[in-house]
Amino acid sequence: MTRERIGVGVVGVGMMGRRHAENAARSIPEARLAAVFDADRALAGRVGREIDADACGSLEELLERSDVRVVVIASPRRFHAEQAIGALSRGKDVLLEKPMGLSLEECDRIIAAAKHGRSRLQIGFMRRYDSAYAEAKRLLSSGALGQALLVRAVHRDREETNLPASSGITEMMLESTIHDFDLSRFLLGDEIASVATTAAVLCHTRDAHGHAPNAALNSVRFAGGALADIETYWGAQYAYDVRTEVVCAEGTALVGQHPRSQLAVYTRDGATRDLFPGFLERFADAYRAELSDFVSGVAEHRPPAVSGLDGRAAVAAALAGVASYESGKAEAVATTASPPREPSPRR
Ligand SMILES: NC(=O)c1ccc[n+]([C@@H]2O[C@H](COP(=O)([O-])OP(=O)(O)OC[C@H]3O[C@@H](n4cnc5c(N)ncnc54)[C@H](O)[C@@H]3O)[C@@H](O)[C@H]2O)c1
């Protein structure tokens, strides 16, 4: 029996939202891209024409459509709470990009709206769907490597920051480091107890004076005693470089730099590997698997794999990082009640 495809609406079709819209339109058999909305109406119109979806003139218009069951929110973070609450309270199921909100209070209001609207809410921590990270999680959960003790994570992005010094590290914590806070919680199956963050402007390409830090080192303590050491660096000239190592009592799981292709070229100038230029390339499969799992979970009434409480816990850790940078001390993180859950197996 063929199942009716689930209608998807995408809010914010910039870099990330456009990818979700393309996936819904072209790569996920369970989904049908019904509509897009962007505050930039010309952009929405262009994307709608290119991907064959209606461009709505307002968020209200998109939310009122009966053929939109799932709403993917990929607008800038300051709009997440208001837009997610609007969608959830109308009974729409929402895949909300990270960071879930700007504060714990916003996260709590989003969680309450999902409960009240009896809607499904998932947060866009797509790395959990990456095959190497998912396999590492399975291995750790199986106990084959013994107790997990230590996570070392590297997240180097090519982009430099041009933010003013006064903006501090909020952007870095909520946009980049938050992925590693979530991932280390996910891999260790434990809650973050405290974060100690040191950050600096380390620019070799231009005068760094007056800019916000582009490098941060985060020492993380987990409630159960494990540690994580997370590097975030904006300005890597060579590639988008994301790596994680989980050191366990009886072995180590490494998710390393994936070459984009198996090709290596050796010349008189040395060897080159084709590395990933950005997150859209490195995590292309994960973004597809994330939306596919959420959409099929809607049809099958499965609980979302990355809950509002997961999103809240990552925001709590990111805000503790900001506070620690400002105070110069380790800052405690408010823990949440439920431990992180593994995504359900892909069909
Ligand atoms: N999961 C990931 O790997 C990942 C990667 C990149 C970005 N993101 C997240 O996706 C979100 C968007 O980031 P981006 O890089 O695509 O930014 P972007 O600036 O490229 O796109 C944002 C889009 O939202 C539109 N917009 C602005 N205000 C809006 C509003 N009120 N309603 C609807 N649309 C509005 C803008 O016009 C723009 O087209 C952020 O929350 C970011 O953290 C997640």
GROMACS .gro file of C-alpha atoms and ligand atoms in nm:
model
  391
    1MET     CA    1   0.000   0.000   0.000
    2THR     CA    2   0.145   0.342  -0.088
    3ARG     CA    3   0.135   0.584   0.196
    4GLU     CA    4   0.039   0.946   0.145
    5ARG     CA    5   0.344   1.168   0.150
    6ILE     CA    6   0.378   1.407   0.442
    7GLY     CA    7   0.359   1.775   0.347
    8VAL     CA    8   0.659   1.979   0.458
    9GLY     CA    9   0.686   2.357   0.492
   10VAL     CA   10   1.025   2.523   0.538
   11VAL     CA   11   1.064   2.853   0.721
   12GLY     CA   12   1.384   3.040   0.631
   13VAL     CA   13   1.540   2.922   0.305
   14GLY     CA   14   1.892   3.056   0.344
   15MET     CA   15   2.188   2.821   0.346
   16MET     CA   16   2.045   2.557   0.581
   17GLY     CA   17   1.674   2.585   0.505
   18ARG     CA   18   1.732   2.557   0.133
   19ARG     CA   19   1.908   2.225   0.190
   20HIS     CA   20   1.616   2.096   0.398
   21ALA     CA   21   1.374   2.215   0.129
   22GLU     CA   22   1.574   2.041  -0.144
   23ASN     CA   23   1.587   1.721   0.061
   24ALA     CA   24   1.210   1.729   0.122
   25ALA     CA   25   1.145   1.793  -0.247
   26ARG     CA   26   1.389   1.553  -0.403
   27SER     CA   27   1.544   1.300  -0.169
   28ILE     CA   28   1.286   1.183   0.082
   29PRO     CA   29   1.018   0.959  -0.067
   30GLU     CA   30   0.796   0.995   0.242
   31ALA     CA   31   0.794   1.377   0.209
   32ARG     CA   32   0.643   1.633  -0.025
   33LEU     CA   33   0.765   1.991  -0.014
   34ALA     CA   34   0.445   2.195  -0.002
   35ALA     CA   35   0.556   2.549   0.077
   36VAL     CA   36   0.841   2.775   0.181
   37PHE     CA   37   0.850   3.108   0.361
   38ASP     CA   38   1.135   3.352   0.407
   39ALA     CA   39   1.140   3.708   0.540
   40ASP     CA   40   1.318   3.784   0.213
   41ARG     CA   41   1.019   3.734  -0.013
   42ALA     CA   42   1.220   3.754  -0.332
   43LEU     CA   43   1.441   3.471  -0.207
   44ALA     CA   44   1.138   3.263  -0.108
   45GLY     CA   45   0.990   3.316  -0.454
   46ARG     CA   46   1.314   3.217  -0.625
   47VAL     CA   47   1.365   2.905  -0.415
   48GLY     CA   48   0.997   2.811  -0.455
   49ARG     CA   49   1.026   2.832  -0.833
   50GLU     CA   50   1.352   2.641  -0.841
   51ILE     CA   51   1.232   2.358  -0.618
   52ASP     CA   52   0.870   2.365  -0.727
   53ALA     CA   53   0.700   2.470  -0.402
   54ASP     CA   54   0.457   2.750  -0.321
   55ALA     CA   55   0.619   3.058  -0.170
   56CYS     CA   56   0.405   3.196   0.115
   57GLY     CA   57   0.388   3.568   0.182
   58SER     CA   58   0.383   3.518   0.560
   59LEU     CA   59   0.448   3.258   0.827
   60GLU     CA   60   0.076   3.264   0.909
   61GLU     CA   61  -0.007   3.168   0.552
   62LEU     CA   62   0.230   2.872   0.569
   63LEU     CA   63   0.097   2.757   0.907
   64GLU     CA   64  -0.265   2.781   0.792
   65ARG     CA   65  -0.212   2.541   0.506
   66SER     CA   66  -0.369   2.204   0.572
   67ASP     CA   67  -0.119   2.034   0.340
   68VAL     CA   68   0.170   2.137   0.569
   69ARG     CA   69   0.202   1.880   0.845
   70VAL     CA   70   0.575   1.916   0.922
   71VAL     CA   71   0.738   2.257   0.961
   72VAL     CA   72   1.116   2.284   0.937
   73ILE     CA   73   1.239   2.605   1.101
   74ALA     CA   74   1.573   2.730   0.971
   75SER     CA   75   1.542   3.102   1.032
   76PRO     CA   76   1.800   3.290   1.245
   77ARG     CA   77   1.799   3.180   1.608
   78ARG     CA   78   1.632   3.490   1.748
   79PHE     CA   79   1.308   3.385   1.572
   80HIS     CA   80   1.314   3.019   1.675
   81ALA     CA   81   1.102   3.042   1.991
   82GLU     CA   82   0.823   3.256   1.848
   83GLN     CA   83   0.802   3.061   1.522
   84ALA     CA   84   0.827   2.716   1.682
   85ILE     CA   85   0.560   2.802   1.938
   86GLY     CA   86   0.335   2.935   1.658
   87ALA     CA   87   0.372   2.611   1.461
   88LEU     CA   88   0.353   2.368   1.755
   89SER     CA   89   0.046   2.529   1.903
   90ARG     CA   90  -0.132   2.483   1.570
   91GLY     CA   91  -0.059   2.111   1.595
   92LYS     CA   92   0.221   2.110   1.336
   93ASP     CA   93   0.518   1.878   1.389
   94VAL     CA   94   0.838   2.079   1.401
   95LEU     CA   95   1.199   2.008   1.311
   96LEU     CA   96   1.370   2.310   1.468
   97GLU     CA   97   1.725   2.400   1.376
   98LYS     CA   98   1.978   2.449   1.650
   99PRO     CA   99   2.012   2.639   1.871
  100MET     CA  100   1.666   2.562   2.007
  101GLY     CA  101   1.639   2.911   2.160
  102LEU     CA  102   1.834   3.197   2.307
  103SER     CA  103   1.760   3.111   2.672
  104LEU     CA  104   1.637   2.823   2.887
  105GLU     CA  105   1.317   3.015   2.937
  106GLU     CA  106   1.258   3.012   2.557
  107CYS     CA  107   1.338   2.638   2.545
  108ASP     CA  108   1.086   2.572   2.823
  109ARG     CA  109   0.815   2.766   2.640
  110ILE     CA  110   0.881   2.567   2.320
  111ILE     CA  111   0.864   2.236   2.511
  112ALA     CA  112   0.538   2.348   2.676
  113ALA     CA  113   0.389   2.444   2.336
  114ALA     CA  114   0.476   2.099   2.195
  115LYS     CA  115   0.310   1.935   2.494
  116HIS     CA  116   0.006   2.156   2.472
  117GLY     CA  117  -0.033   2.116   2.094
  118ARG     CA  118   0.042   1.739   2.126
  119SER     CA  119   0.295   1.802   1.853
  120ARG     CA  120   0.626   1.642   1.781
  121LEU     CA  121   0.937   1.851   1.825
  122GLN     CA  122   1.285   1.755   1.714
  123ILE     CA  123   1.600   1.967   1.734
  124GLY     CA  124   1.838   1.975   1.436
  125PHE     CA  125   2.139   1.797   1.578
  126MET     CA  126   2.204   1.613   1.254
  127ARG     CA  127   2.544   1.477   1.352
  128ARG     CA  128   2.362   1.205   1.548
  129TYR     CA  129   2.246   1.077   1.207
  130ASP     CA  130   2.593   1.070   1.053
  131SER     CA  131   2.677   0.704   0.991
  132ALA     CA  132   3.018   0.719   1.166
  133TYR     CA  133   2.878   0.894   1.475
  134ALA     CA  134   2.577   0.661   1.485
  135GLU     CA  135   2.809   0.359   1.464
  136ALA     CA  136   3.032   0.499   1.740
  137LYS     CA  137   2.722   0.542   1.958
  138ARG     CA  138   2.611   0.184   1.892
  139LEU     CA  139   2.958   0.056   1.980
  140LEU     CA  140   2.970   0.258   2.301
  141SER     CA  141   2.621   0.146   2.400
  142SER     CA  142   2.712  -0.219   2.338
  143GLY     CA  143   2.979  -0.199   2.608
  144ALA     CA  144   3.243  -0.340   2.370
  145LEU     CA  145   3.487  -0.062   2.460
  146GLY     CA  146   3.413  -0.056   2.833
  147GLN     CA  147   3.327   0.257   3.021
  148ALA     CA  148   3.353   0.585   2.826
  149LEU     CA  149   3.591   0.818   3.006
  150LEU     CA  150   3.697   1.106   2.786
  151VAL     CA  151   3.578   1.285   2.473
  152ARG     CA  152   3.813   1.495   2.261
  153ALA     CA  153   3.638   1.696   1.992
  154VAL     CA  154   3.758   1.930   1.721
  155HIS     CA  155   3.528   2.156   1.521
  156ARG     CA  156   3.716   2.376   1.276
  157ASP     CA  157   3.522   2.587   1.034
  158ARG     CA  158   3.668   2.775   0.741
  159GLU     CA  159   3.472   3.091   0.809
  160GLU     CA  160   3.636   3.370   1.000
  161THR     CA  161   3.440   3.591   1.233
  162ASN     CA  162   3.395   3.960   1.180
  163LEU     CA  163   3.191   4.005   1.494
  164PRO     CA  164   3.287   4.293   1.723
  165ALA     CA  165   3.469   4.212   2.048
  166SER     CA  166   3.163   4.328   2.243
  167SER     CA  167   2.962   4.031   2.112
  168GLY     CA  168   3.184   3.792   2.308
  169ILE     CA  169   3.145   3.421   2.237
  170THR     CA  170   2.767   3.385   2.237
  171GLU     CA  171   2.756   3.328   1.859
  172MET     CA  172   3.033   3.070   1.874
  173MET     CA  173   2.877   2.878   2.164
  174LEU     CA  174   2.519   2.879   2.030
  175GLU     CA  175   2.603   2.821   1.663
  176SER     CA  176   2.910   2.593   1.662
  177THR     CA  177   3.016   2.452   1.998
  178ILE     CA  178   2.656   2.356   2.073
  179HIS     CA  179   2.694   2.066   1.824
  180ASP     CA  180   2.977   1.919   2.035
  181PHE     CA  181   2.791   1.975   2.361
  182ASP     CA  182   2.503   1.775   2.216
  183LEU     CA  183   2.725   1.512   2.059
  184SER     CA  184   2.928   1.449   2.374
  185ARG     CA  185   2.604   1.414   2.577
  186PHE     CA  186   2.475   1.176   2.310
  187LEU     CA  187   2.791   0.965   2.292
  188LEU     CA  188   2.843   0.944   2.668
  189GLY     CA  189   2.473   0.910   2.750
  190ASP     CA  190   2.520   1.151   3.036
  191GLU     CA  191   2.444   1.509   3.136
  192ILE     CA  192   2.693   1.796   3.137
  193ALA     CA  193   2.762   1.918   3.490
  194SER     CA  194   2.997   2.210   3.422
  195VAL     CA  195   3.177   2.397   3.146
  196ALA     CA  196   3.501   2.596   3.170
  197THR     CA  197   3.573   2.797   2.855
  198THR     CA  198   3.873   2.996   2.753
  199ALA     CA  199   3.871   3.185   2.422
  200ALA     CA  200   4.095   3.413   2.221
  201VAL     CA  201   4.129   3.597   1.892
  202LEU     CA  202   4.376   3.389   1.694
  203CYS     CA  203   4.382   3.531   1.344
  204HIS     CA  204   4.673   3.495   1.113
  205THR     CA  205   4.507   3.646   0.808
  206ARG     CA  206   4.431   4.000   0.924
  207ASP     CA  207   4.445   4.240   1.215
  208ALA     CA  208   4.238   4.074   1.484
  209HIS     CA  209   4.203   4.384   1.698
  210GLY     CA  210   3.848   4.460   1.806
  211HIS     CA  211   3.707   4.126   1.697
  212ALA     CA  212   3.525   3.859   1.898
  213PRO     CA  213   3.722   3.540   1.972
  214ASN     CA  214   3.746   3.293   1.687
  215ALA     CA  215   3.896   3.012   1.896
  216ALA     CA  216   3.769   2.849   2.214
  217LEU     CA  217   3.875   2.556   2.430
  218ASN     CA  218   3.605   2.408   2.647
  219SER     CA  219   3.667   2.174   2.941
  220VAL     CA  220   3.350   1.985   3.018
  221ARG     CA  221   3.270   1.772   3.323
  222PHE     CA  222   2.988   1.520   3.307
  223ALA     CA  223   2.762   1.427   3.598
  224GLY     CA  224   2.894   1.069   3.598
  225GLY     CA  225   3.259   1.181   3.610
  226ALA     CA  226   3.364   1.167   3.242
  227LEU     CA  227   3.542   1.463   3.083
  228ALA     CA  228   3.526   1.628   2.741
  229ASP     CA  229   3.772   1.859   2.577
  230ILE     CA  230   3.615   2.057   2.292
  231GLU     CA  231   3.798   2.285   2.050
  232THR     CA  232   3.603   2.529   1.836
  233TYR     CA  233   3.798   2.727   1.578
  234TRP     CA  234   3.672   2.957   1.306
  235GLY     CA  235   3.927   3.035   1.037
  236ALA     CA  236   4.071   2.698   0.933
  237GLN     CA  237   4.204   2.772   0.589
  238TYR     CA  238   4.229   2.415   0.473
  239ALA     CA  239   3.885   2.255   0.516
  240TYR     CA  240   3.579   2.202   0.731
  241ASP     CA  241   3.728   1.969   0.988
  242VAL     CA  242   3.516   1.786   1.244
  243ARG     CA  243   3.662   1.503   1.451
  244THR     CA  244   3.574   1.326   1.773
  245GLU     CA  245   3.750   1.068   1.985
  246VAL     CA  246   3.592   0.879   2.273
  247VAL     CA  247   3.848   0.722   2.502
  248CYS     CA  248   3.705   0.425   2.690
  249ALA     CA  249   3.839   0.186   2.953
  250GLU     CA  250   3.906  -0.086   2.694
  251GLY     CA  251   3.951   0.102   2.367
  252THR     CA  252   3.893   0.420   2.174
  253ALA     CA  253   3.634   0.514   1.912
  254LEU     CA  254   3.751   0.770   1.658
  255VAL     CA  255   3.533   0.958   1.415
  256GLY     CA  256   3.800   1.122   1.204
  257GLN     CA  257   3.834   1.362   0.919
  258HIS     CA  258   3.655   1.198   0.632
  259PRO     CA  259   3.818   1.256   0.298
  260ARG     CA  260   3.555   1.379   0.052
  261SER     CA  261   3.671   1.117  -0.196
  262GLN     CA  262   3.915   0.830  -0.183
  263LEU     CA  263   4.141   1.012  -0.425
  264ALA     CA  264   4.481   1.130  -0.302
  265VAL     CA  265   4.711   1.311  -0.546
  266TYR     CA  266   5.087   1.300  -0.507
  267THR     CA  267   5.290   1.565  -0.692
  268ARG     CA  268   5.638   1.713  -0.657
  269ASP     CA  269   5.477   1.968  -0.422
  270GLY     CA  270   5.352   1.695  -0.190
  271ALA     CA  271   5.030   1.502  -0.140
  272THR     CA  272   4.675   1.631  -0.146
  273ARG     CA  273   4.351   1.480  -0.023
  274ASP     CA  274   4.015   1.616  -0.122
  275LEU     CA  275   3.870   1.732   0.211
  276PHE     CA  276   3.524   1.871   0.277
  277PRO     CA  277   3.478   2.244   0.217
  278GLY     CA  278   3.178   2.285   0.447
  279PHE     CA  279   2.910   2.129   0.665
  280LEU     CA  280   2.660   2.093   0.379
  281GLU     CA  281   2.902   1.857   0.207
  282ARG     CA  282   3.036   1.677   0.518
  283PHE     CA  283   2.693   1.610   0.666
  284ALA     CA  284   2.487   1.582   0.343
  285ASP     CA  285   2.372   1.227   0.426
  286ALA     CA  286   2.303   1.318   0.788
  287TYR     CA  287   2.073   1.609   0.692
  288ARG     CA  288   1.881   1.376   0.460
  289ALA     CA  289   1.858   1.100   0.721
  290GLU     CA  290   1.749   1.349   0.988
  291LEU     CA  291   1.453   1.487   0.792
  292SER     CA  292   1.364   1.145   0.658
  293ASP     CA  293   1.355   0.995   1.008
  294PHE     CA  294   1.149   1.284   1.143
  295VAL     CA  295   0.896   1.265   0.859
  296SER     CA  296   0.859   0.887   0.875
  297GLY     CA  297   0.838   0.913   1.254
  298VAL     CA  298   0.539   1.145   1.209
  299ALA     CA  299   0.366   0.886   0.990
  300GLU     CA  300   0.451   0.604   1.230
  301HIS     CA  301   0.380   0.798   1.550
  302ARG     CA  302   0.733   0.738   1.679
  303PRO     CA  303   0.878   0.975   1.938
  304PRO     CA  304   1.130   1.222   1.793
  305ALA     CA  305   1.494   1.114   1.824
  306VAL     CA  306   1.634   1.447   1.945
  307SER     CA  307   1.392   1.592   2.197
  308GLY     CA  308   1.324   1.941   2.323
  309LEU     CA  309   1.501   1.840   2.644
  310ASP     CA  310   1.809   1.753   2.437
  311GLY     CA  311   1.791   2.093   2.270
  312ARG     CA  312   1.749   2.260   2.609
  313ALA     CA  313   2.047   2.074   2.758
  314ALA     CA  314   2.272   2.187   2.472
  315VAL     CA  315   2.158   2.549   2.511
  316ALA     CA  316   2.226   2.521   2.887
  317ALA     CA  317   2.583   2.404   2.818
  318ALA     CA  318   2.639   2.676   2.556
  319LEU     CA  319   2.518   2.946   2.796
  320ALA     CA  320   2.744   2.803   3.068
  321GLY     CA  321   3.035   2.838   2.821
  322VAL     CA  322   2.946   3.205   2.764
  323ALA     CA  323   2.922   3.263   3.142
  324SER     CA  324   3.252   3.084   3.201
  325TYR     CA  325   3.434   3.294   2.941
  326GLU     CA  326   3.303   3.605   3.115
  327SER     CA  327   3.366   3.493   3.474
  328GLY     CA  328   3.695   3.310   3.417
  329LYS     CA  329   3.560   3.017   3.626
  330ALA     CA  330   3.400   2.683   3.553
  331GLU     CA  331   3.022   2.730   3.544
  332ALA     CA  332   2.767   2.472   3.655
  333VAL     CA  333   2.504   2.358   3.403
  334ALA     CA  334   2.145   2.293   3.504
  335THR     CA  335   2.083   1.927   3.423
  336THR     CA  336   1.765   1.794   3.264
  337ALA     CA  337   1.563   1.500   3.377
  338SER     CA  338   1.593   1.255   3.089
  339PRO     CA  339   1.915   1.103   2.949
  340PRO     CA  340   1.979   1.145   2.572
  341ARG     CA  341   1.818   0.883   2.347
  342GLU     CA  342   1.960   0.708   2.043
  343PRO     CA  343   1.785   0.774   1.707
  344SER     CA  344   1.566   0.483   1.603
  345PRO     CA  345   1.730   0.261   1.342
  346ARG     CA  346   1.691   0.373   0.981
  347ARG     CA  347   1.458   0.168   0.773
  348LIG     N1  348   2.242   2.188   1.182
  348LIG     C1  349   2.338   2.248   1.115
  348LIG     O1  350   2.438   2.188   1.079
  348LIG     C2  351   2.324   2.393   1.078
  348LIG     C3  352   2.412   2.451   0.985
  348LIG     C4  353   2.393   2.585   0.951
  348LIG     C5  354   2.292   2.658   1.009
  348LIG     N2  355   2.212   2.599   1.101
  348LIG     C6  356   2.105   2.675   1.167
  348LIG     O2  357   2.005   2.710   1.071
  348LIG     C7  358   1.952   2.839   1.102
  348LIG     C8  359   1.972   2.929   0.979
  348LIG     O3  360   2.110   2.938   0.951
  348LIG     P1  361   2.163   2.969   0.802
  348LIG     O4  362   2.308   2.944   0.806
  348LIG     O5  363   2.080   2.899   0.702
  348LIG     O6  364   2.136   3.126   0.793
  348LIG     P2  365   2.109   3.211   0.664
  348LIG     O7  366   2.131   3.352   0.704
  348LIG     O8  367   2.184   3.157   0.547
  348LIG     O9  368   1.954   3.189   0.636
  348LIG     C9  369   1.855   3.237   0.720
  348LIG    C10  370   1.734   3.272   0.633
  348LIG    O10  371   1.627   3.309   0.720
  348LIG    C11  372   1.562   3.423   0.662
  348LIG     N3  373   1.492   3.494   0.768
  348LIG    C12  374   1.534   3.597   0.845
  348LIG     N4  375   1.438   3.630   0.934
  348LIG    C13  376   1.335   3.544   0.912
  348LIG    C14  377   1.208   3.530   0.971
  348LIG     N5  378   1.169   3.607   1.074
  348LIG     N6  379   1.127   3.434   0.923
  348LIG    C15  380   1.165   3.355   0.819
  348LIG     N7  381   1.285   3.366   0.759
  348LIG    C16  382   1.368   3.458   0.806
  348LIG    C17  383   1.673   3.501   0.596
  348LIG    O11  384   1.620   3.588   0.498
  348LIG    C18  385   1.759   3.390   0.539
  348LIG    O12  386   1.721   3.355   0.409
  348LIG    C19  387   2.027   2.886   1.228
  348LIG    O13  388   1.951   2.851   1.340
  348LIG    C20  389   2.156   2.805   1.226
  348LIG    O14  390   2.210   2.784   1.353
  348LIG    C21  391   2.225   2.469   1.133
   0.00000   0.00000   0.00000
